[in-house]
Tab-separated table of C-alpha atoms in Angstrom:
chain	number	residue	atom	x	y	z
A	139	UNK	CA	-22.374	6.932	-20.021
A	140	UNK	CA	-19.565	3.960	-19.417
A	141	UNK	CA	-17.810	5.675	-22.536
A	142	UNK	CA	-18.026	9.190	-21.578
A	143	UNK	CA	-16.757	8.361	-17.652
A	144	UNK	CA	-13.520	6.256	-19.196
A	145	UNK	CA	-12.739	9.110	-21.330
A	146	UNK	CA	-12.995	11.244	-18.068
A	147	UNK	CA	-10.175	8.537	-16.648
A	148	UNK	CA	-8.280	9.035	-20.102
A	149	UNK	CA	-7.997	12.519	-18.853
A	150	UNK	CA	-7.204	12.083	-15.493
A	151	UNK	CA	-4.399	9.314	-16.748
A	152	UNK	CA	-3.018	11.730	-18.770
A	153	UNK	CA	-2.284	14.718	-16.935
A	154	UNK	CA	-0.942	12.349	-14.062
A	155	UNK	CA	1.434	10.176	-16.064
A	156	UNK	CA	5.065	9.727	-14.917
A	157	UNK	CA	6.113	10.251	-18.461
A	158	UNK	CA	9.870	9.367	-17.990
A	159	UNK	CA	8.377	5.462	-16.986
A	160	UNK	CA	5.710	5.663	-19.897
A	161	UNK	CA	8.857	6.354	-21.967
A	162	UNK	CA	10.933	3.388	-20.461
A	163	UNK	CA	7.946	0.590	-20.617
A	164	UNK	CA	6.936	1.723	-23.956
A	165	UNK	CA	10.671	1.330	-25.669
A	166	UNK	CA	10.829	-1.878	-23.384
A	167	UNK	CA	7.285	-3.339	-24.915
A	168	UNK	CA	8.477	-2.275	-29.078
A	169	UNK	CA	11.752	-4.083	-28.344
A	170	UNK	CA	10.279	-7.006	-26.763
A	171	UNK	CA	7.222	-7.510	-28.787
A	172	UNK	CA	8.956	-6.158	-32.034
A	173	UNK	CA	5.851	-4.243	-32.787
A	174	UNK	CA	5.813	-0.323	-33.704
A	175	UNK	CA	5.125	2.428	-31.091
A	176	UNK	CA	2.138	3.593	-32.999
A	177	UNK	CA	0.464	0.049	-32.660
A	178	UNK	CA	1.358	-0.241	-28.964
A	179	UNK	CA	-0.349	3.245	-27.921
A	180	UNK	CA	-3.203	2.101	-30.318
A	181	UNK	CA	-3.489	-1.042	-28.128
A	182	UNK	CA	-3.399	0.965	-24.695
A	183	UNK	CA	-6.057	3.513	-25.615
A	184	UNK	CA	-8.036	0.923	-26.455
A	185	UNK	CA	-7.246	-1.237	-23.321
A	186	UNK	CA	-8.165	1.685	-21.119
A	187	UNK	CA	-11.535	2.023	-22.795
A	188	UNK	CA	-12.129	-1.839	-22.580
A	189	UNK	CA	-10.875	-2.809	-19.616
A	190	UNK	CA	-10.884	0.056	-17.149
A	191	UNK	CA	-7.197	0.282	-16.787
A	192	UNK	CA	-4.394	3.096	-16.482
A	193	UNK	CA	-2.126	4.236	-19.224
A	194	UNK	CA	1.263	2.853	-17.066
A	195	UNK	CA	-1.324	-0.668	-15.900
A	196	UNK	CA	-1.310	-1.519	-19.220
A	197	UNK	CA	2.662	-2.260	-19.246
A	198	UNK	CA	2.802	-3.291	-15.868
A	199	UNK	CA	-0.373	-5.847	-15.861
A	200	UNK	CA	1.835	-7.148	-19.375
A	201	UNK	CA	-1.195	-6.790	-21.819
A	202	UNK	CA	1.084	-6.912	-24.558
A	203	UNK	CA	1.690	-10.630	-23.907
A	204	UNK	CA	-1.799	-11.280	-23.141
A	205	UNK	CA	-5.244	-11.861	-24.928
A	206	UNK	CA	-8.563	-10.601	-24.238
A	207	UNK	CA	-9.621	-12.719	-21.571
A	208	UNK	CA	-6.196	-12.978	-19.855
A	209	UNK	CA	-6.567	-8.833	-19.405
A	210	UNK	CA	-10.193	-9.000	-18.281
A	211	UNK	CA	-8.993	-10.689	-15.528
A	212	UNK	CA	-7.163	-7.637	-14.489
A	213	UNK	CA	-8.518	-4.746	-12.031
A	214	UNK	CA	-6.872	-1.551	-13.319
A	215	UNK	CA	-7.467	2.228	-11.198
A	216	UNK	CA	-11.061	3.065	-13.121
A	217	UNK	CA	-12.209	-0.424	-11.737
A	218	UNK	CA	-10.414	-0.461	-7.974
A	219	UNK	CA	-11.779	3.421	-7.879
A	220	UNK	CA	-15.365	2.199	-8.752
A	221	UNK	CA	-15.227	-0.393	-6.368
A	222	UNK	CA	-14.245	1.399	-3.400
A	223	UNK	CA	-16.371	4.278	-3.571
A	224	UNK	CA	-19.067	1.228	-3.247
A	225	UNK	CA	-16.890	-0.639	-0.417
A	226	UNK	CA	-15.381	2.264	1.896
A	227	UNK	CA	-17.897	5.967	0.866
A	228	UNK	CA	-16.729	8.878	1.124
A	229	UNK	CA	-18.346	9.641	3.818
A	230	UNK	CA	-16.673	6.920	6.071
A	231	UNK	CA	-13.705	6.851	4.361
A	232	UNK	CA	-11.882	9.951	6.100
A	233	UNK	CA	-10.929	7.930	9.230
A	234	UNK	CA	-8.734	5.703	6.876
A	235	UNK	CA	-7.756	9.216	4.945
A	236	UNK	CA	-6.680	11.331	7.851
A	237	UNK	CA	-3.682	9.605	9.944
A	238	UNK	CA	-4.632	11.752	12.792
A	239	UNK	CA	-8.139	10.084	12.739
A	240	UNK	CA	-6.570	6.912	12.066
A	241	UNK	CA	-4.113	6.883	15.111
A	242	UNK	CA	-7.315	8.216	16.717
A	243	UNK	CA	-9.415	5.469	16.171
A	244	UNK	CA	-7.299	2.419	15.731
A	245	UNK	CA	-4.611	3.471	18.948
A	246	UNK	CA	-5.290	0.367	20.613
A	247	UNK	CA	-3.298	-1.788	17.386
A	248	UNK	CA	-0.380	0.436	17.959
A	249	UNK	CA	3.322	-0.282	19.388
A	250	UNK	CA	4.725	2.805	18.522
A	251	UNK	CA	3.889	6.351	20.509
A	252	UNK	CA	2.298	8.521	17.730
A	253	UNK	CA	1.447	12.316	19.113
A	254	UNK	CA	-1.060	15.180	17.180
A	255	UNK	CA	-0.256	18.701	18.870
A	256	UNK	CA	-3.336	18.549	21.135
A	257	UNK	CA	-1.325	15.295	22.633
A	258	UNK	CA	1.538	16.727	22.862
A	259	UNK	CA	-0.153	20.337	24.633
A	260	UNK	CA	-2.057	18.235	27.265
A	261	UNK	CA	0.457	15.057	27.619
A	262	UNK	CA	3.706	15.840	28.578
A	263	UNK	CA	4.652	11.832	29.259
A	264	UNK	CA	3.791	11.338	25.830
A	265	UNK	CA	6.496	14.023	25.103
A	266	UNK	CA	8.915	12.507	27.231
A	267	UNK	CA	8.350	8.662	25.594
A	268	UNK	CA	8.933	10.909	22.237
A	269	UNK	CA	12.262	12.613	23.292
A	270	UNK	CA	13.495	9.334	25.096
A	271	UNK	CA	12.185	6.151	22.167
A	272	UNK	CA	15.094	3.954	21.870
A	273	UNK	CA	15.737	4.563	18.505
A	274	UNK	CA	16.983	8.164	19.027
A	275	UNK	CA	14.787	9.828	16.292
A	276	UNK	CA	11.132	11.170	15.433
A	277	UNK	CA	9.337	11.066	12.216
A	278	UNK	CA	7.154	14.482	11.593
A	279	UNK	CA	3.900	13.603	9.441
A	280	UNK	CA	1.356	15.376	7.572
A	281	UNK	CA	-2.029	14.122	8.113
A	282	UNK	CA	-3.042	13.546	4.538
A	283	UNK	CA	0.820	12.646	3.151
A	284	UNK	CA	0.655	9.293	1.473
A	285	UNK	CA	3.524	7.287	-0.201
A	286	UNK	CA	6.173	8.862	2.102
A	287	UNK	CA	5.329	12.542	1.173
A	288	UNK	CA	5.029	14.875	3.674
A	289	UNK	CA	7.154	12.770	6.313
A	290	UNK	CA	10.463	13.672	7.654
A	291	UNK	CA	12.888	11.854	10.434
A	292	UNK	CA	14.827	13.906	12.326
A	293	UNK	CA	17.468	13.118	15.434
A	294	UNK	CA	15.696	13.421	18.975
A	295	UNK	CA	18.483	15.159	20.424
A	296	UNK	CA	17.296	18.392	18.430
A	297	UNK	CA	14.152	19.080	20.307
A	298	UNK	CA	13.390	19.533	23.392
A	299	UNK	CA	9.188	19.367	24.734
A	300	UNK	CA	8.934	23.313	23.971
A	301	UNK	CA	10.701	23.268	20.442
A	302	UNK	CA	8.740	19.844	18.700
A	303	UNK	CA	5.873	21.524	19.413
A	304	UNK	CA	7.116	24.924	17.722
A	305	UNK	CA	8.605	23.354	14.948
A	306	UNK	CA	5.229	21.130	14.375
A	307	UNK	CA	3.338	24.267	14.188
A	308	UNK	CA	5.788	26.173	11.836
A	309	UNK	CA	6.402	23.360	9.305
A	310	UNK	CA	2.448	22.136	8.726
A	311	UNK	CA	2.823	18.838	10.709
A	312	UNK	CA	-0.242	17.257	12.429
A	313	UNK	CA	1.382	14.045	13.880
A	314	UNK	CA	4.919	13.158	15.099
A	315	UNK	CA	5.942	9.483	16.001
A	316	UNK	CA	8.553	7.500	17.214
A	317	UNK	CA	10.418	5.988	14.870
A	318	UNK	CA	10.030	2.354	14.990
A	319	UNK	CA	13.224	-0.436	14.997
A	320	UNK	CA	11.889	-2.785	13.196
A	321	UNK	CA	12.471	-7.366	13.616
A	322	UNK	CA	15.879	-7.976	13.422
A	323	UNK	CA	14.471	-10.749	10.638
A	324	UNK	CA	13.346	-8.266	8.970
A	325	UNK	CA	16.298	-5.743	9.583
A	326	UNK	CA	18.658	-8.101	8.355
A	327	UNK	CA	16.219	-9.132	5.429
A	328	UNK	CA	16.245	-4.799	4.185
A	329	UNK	CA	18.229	-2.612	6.607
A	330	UNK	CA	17.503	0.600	4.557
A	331	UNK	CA	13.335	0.915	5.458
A	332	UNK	CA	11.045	-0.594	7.710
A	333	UNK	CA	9.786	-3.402	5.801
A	334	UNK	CA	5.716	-3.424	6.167
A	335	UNK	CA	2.915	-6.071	5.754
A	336	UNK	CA	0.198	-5.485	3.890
A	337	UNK	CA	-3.426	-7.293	4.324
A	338	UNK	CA	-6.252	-6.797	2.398
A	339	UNK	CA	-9.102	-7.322	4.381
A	340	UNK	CA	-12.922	-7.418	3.125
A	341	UNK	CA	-16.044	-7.555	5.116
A	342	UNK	CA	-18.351	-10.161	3.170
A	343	UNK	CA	-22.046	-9.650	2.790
A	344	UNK	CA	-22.641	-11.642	6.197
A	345	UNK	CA	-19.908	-9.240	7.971
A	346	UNK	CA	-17.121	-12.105	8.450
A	347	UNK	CA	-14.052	-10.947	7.623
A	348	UNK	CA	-11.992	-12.169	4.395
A	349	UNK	CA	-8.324	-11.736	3.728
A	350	UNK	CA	-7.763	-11.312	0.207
A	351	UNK	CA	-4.176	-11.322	0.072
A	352	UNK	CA	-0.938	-10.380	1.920
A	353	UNK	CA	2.422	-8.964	1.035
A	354	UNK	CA	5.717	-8.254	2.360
A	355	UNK	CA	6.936	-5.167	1.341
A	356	UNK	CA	10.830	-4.907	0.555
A	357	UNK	CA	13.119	-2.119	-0.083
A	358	UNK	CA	16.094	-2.177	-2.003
A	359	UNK	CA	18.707	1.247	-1.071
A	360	UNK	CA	15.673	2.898	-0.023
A	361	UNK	CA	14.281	4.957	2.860
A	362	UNK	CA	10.834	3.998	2.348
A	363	UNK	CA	9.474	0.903	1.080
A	364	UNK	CA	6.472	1.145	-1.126
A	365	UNK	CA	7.061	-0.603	-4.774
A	366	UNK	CA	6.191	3.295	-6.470
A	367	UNK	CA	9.278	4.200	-4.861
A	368	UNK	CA	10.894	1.360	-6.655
A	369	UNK	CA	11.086	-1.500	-4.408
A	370	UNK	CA	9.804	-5.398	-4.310
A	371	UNK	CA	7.191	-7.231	-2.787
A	372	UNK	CA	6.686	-10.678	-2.526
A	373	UNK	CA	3.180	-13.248	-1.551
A	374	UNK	CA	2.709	-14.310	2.034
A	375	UNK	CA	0.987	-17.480	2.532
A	376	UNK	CA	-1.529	-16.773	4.540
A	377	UNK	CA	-1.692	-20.828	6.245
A	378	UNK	CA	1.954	-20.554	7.278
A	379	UNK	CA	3.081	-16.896	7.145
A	380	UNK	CA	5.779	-18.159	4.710
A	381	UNK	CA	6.965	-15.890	1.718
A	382	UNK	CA	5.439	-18.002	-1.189
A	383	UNK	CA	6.756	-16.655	-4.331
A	384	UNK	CA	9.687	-14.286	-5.727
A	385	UNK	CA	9.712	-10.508	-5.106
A	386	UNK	CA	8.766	-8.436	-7.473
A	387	UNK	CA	8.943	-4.997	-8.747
A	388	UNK	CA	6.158	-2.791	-11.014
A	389	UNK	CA	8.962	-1.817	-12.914
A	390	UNK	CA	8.767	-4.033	-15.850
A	391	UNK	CA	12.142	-3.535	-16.675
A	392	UNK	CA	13.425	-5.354	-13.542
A	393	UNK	CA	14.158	-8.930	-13.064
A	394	UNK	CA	11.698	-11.064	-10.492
A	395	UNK	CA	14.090	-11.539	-7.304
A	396	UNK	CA	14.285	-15.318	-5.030
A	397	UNK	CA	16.936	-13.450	-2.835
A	398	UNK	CA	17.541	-9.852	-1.887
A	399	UNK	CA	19.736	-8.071	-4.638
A	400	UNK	CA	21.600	-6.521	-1.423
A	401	UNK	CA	21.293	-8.462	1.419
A	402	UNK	CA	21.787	-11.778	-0.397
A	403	UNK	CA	18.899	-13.585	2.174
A	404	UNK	CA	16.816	-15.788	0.602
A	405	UNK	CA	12.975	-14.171	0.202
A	406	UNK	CA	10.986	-17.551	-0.972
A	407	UNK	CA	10.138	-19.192	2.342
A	408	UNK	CA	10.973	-15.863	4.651
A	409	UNK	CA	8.834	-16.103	7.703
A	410	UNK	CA	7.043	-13.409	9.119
A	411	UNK	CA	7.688	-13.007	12.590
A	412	UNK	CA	4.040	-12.981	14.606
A	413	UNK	CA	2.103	-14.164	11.716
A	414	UNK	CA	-0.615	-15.784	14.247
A	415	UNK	CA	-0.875	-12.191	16.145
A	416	UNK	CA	-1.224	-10.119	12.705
A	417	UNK	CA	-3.934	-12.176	11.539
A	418	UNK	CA	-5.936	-11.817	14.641
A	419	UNK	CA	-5.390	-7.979	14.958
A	420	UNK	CA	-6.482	-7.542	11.504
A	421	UNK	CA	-9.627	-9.391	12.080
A	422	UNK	CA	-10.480	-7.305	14.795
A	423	UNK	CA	-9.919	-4.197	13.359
A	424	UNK	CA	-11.375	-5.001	10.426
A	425	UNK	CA	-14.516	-5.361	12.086
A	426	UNK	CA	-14.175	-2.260	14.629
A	427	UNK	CA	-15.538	0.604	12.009
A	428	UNK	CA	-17.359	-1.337	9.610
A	429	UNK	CA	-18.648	1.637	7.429
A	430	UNK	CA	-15.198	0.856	5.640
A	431	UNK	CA	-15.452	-2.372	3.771
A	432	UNK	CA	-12.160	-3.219	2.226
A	433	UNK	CA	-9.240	-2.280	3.733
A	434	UNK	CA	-5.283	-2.182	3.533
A	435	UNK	CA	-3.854	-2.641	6.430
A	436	UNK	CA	0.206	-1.333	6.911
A	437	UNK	CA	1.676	-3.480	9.308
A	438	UNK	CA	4.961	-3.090	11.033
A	439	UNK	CA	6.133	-5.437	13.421
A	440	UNK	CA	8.705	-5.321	15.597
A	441	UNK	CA	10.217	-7.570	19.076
A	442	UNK	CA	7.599	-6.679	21.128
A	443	UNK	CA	5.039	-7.656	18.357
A	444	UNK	CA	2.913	-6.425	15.438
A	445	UNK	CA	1.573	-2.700	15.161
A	446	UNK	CA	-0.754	-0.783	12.732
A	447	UNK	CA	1.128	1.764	10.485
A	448	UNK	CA	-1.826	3.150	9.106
A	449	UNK	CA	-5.124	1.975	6.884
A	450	UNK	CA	-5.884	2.687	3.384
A	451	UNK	CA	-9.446	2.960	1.341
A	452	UNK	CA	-7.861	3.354	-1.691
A	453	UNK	CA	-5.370	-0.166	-1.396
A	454	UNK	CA	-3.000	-0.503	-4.431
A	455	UNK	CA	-4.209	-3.293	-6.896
A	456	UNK	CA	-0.289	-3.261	-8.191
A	457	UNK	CA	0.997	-4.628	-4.946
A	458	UNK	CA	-2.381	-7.159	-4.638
A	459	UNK	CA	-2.097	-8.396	-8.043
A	460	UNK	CA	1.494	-8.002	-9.483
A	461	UNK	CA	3.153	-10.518	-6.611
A	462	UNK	CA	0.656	-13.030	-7.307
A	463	UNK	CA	1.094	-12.618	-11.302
A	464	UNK	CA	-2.552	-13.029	-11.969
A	465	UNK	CA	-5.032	-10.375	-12.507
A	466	UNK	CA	-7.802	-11.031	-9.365
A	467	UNK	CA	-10.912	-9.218	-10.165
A	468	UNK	CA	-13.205	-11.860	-10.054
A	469	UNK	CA	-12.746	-12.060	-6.405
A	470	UNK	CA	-13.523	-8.487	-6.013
A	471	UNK	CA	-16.759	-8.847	-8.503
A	472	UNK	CA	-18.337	-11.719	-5.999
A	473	UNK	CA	-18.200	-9.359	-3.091
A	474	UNK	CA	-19.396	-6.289	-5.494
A	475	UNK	CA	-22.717	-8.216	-6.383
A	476	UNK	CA	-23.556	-7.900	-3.247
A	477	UNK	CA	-23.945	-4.371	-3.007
A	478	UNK	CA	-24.639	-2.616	-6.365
């Protein structure tokens, strides 16, 4: 059965593989390991089988420097899927899934206006904070868009109350928001994208919540600033709210970075601005729908404090592992054991 549902993932791996970066890591693994292409893809195949990892995890975990129980260590997309359809089910999962839902339910953690088209019908001062946010634009959201799709900013000045909610309804978007101005710590840090926080959070078996990481997120000449879109992110100690360790990238090509490649500001020992505030608001929400287990939280903060961006079931075990360089699964197995 095990061997039958990992060749499922095989398929699954396959026919969503960014094949230009499978390319690049592969010619970047024969010339750094001096071994053939045929014994590499040998290697992978057989890693995915064995250790429940993607095709691209394979390069990006660096299992060609590693042995066997260095890359057990490791949890890959077959084992992060298992373990959140266990954690966060599928049938509680659609309030972290739907941002609509999301806003819905977690509204209280937000310091940004965020509008659906029922708001913006029945709540025409939620219009008007819209039209008049400081920033001078709106960002237009689908309700299922994830990793930037499905989002686009536009000026203010182009809509009035009649026409955002015509050109919501002809263009497919459920939610508009303001757009947010983020720290100036963090706008000097990476002026091209609001630069997020993300906390993993886990309810343990006596419902106390855990954190099981955190990460600044950091974009390099980018709009958005996820690390599929190419960009860093770096360990936050979670005693001090300190950036602990370089910045990194899940593009193995690219070089580990102590200080922004554009800015030139120093990332080791960047402090998060409200670091006491996130970590009680996550703790709280953590614990306000607990039919959803383990979650990663988007954090944006801003002068007047920290705000939820949204929640996600399905948390990235790139940006949890790769900044710590250390595959974490064990920590994940001790809270599994308790519910399988």
């Amino acid at each position: 059965m095990k061997a039958l549902k990992r060749l499922l993932y095989l398929g699954y791996y396959l026919k969503q593989l960014d094949r230009e970066k499978f390319h690049l890591f592969l010619g970047y693994t024969v010339k750094q390991t001096g071994k053939g292409k045929a014994a590499i893809l040998a290697d992978v195949v057989a890693s995915v089988f064995k250790y429940n990892i993607s095709i691209l995890e394979y390069f990006q975990f660096r299992f060609f420097e590693k042995n066997s129980e260095d890359r057990e260590k490791w949890a890959g997309t077959g084992y992060m899927y298992e373990y959140q359809l266990v954690m966060n089910p599928k049938s509680a999962r659609v309030i972290l899934d739907d941002k609509t839902q999301f806003y819905k339910s977690y509204a209280k953690f937000f310091v940004h206006t965020v509008a659906d088209i029922a708001d913006l019908k029945s709540k025409p001062e939620v219009v008007r904070r819209l039209l008049e946010n400081p920033s001078g634009k709106i960002v237009f959201k689908a309700a299922d868009g994830k990793c930037g799709v499905g989002v686009e900013i536009l000026k203010t000045a182009d809509f009035t109350a009649d026409s955002i909610l015509a050109f919501m309804e002809k263009n497919q978007f459920d939610l508009v928001e303001e757009f947010i101005i983020q720290h100036p710590k963090l706008q000097a840090l990476s002026p091209s994208a609001v630069n997020t926080v993300r906390i993993f959070t886990q309810l343990n078996d006596r419902n106390q919540v855990e954190i099981l990481g955190s990460r600044q997120r950091i974009s390099v000449n980018s709009p958005v600033d996820n690390m599929a879109a190419g960009n860093m992110a770096a360990p936050i100690d979670e005693q001090t709210g300190k950036v602990s360790g370089v910045a990194v990238y899940s593009d193995i090509t690219k070089h580990d970075q102590a200080k922004h490649p554009v800015t030139a500001i120093d990332i080791i020992g960047f402090e998060i601005p409200f670091w006491k505030e996130i970590l009680e608001m996550v703790h709280e929400a953590a614990l306000l729908h607990p039919q959803n287990r383990s979650i990663g939280w988007d954090i944006v903060v801003t002068e007047k404090g920290p705000g939820f961006i949204e929640g996600n079931h399905d948390w990235c075990k790139l940006l949890w592992q790769l900044p710590e360089k250390k595959g974490m699964k064990s920590i994940l197995e001790s809270h599994k054991k308790s519910y399988v």
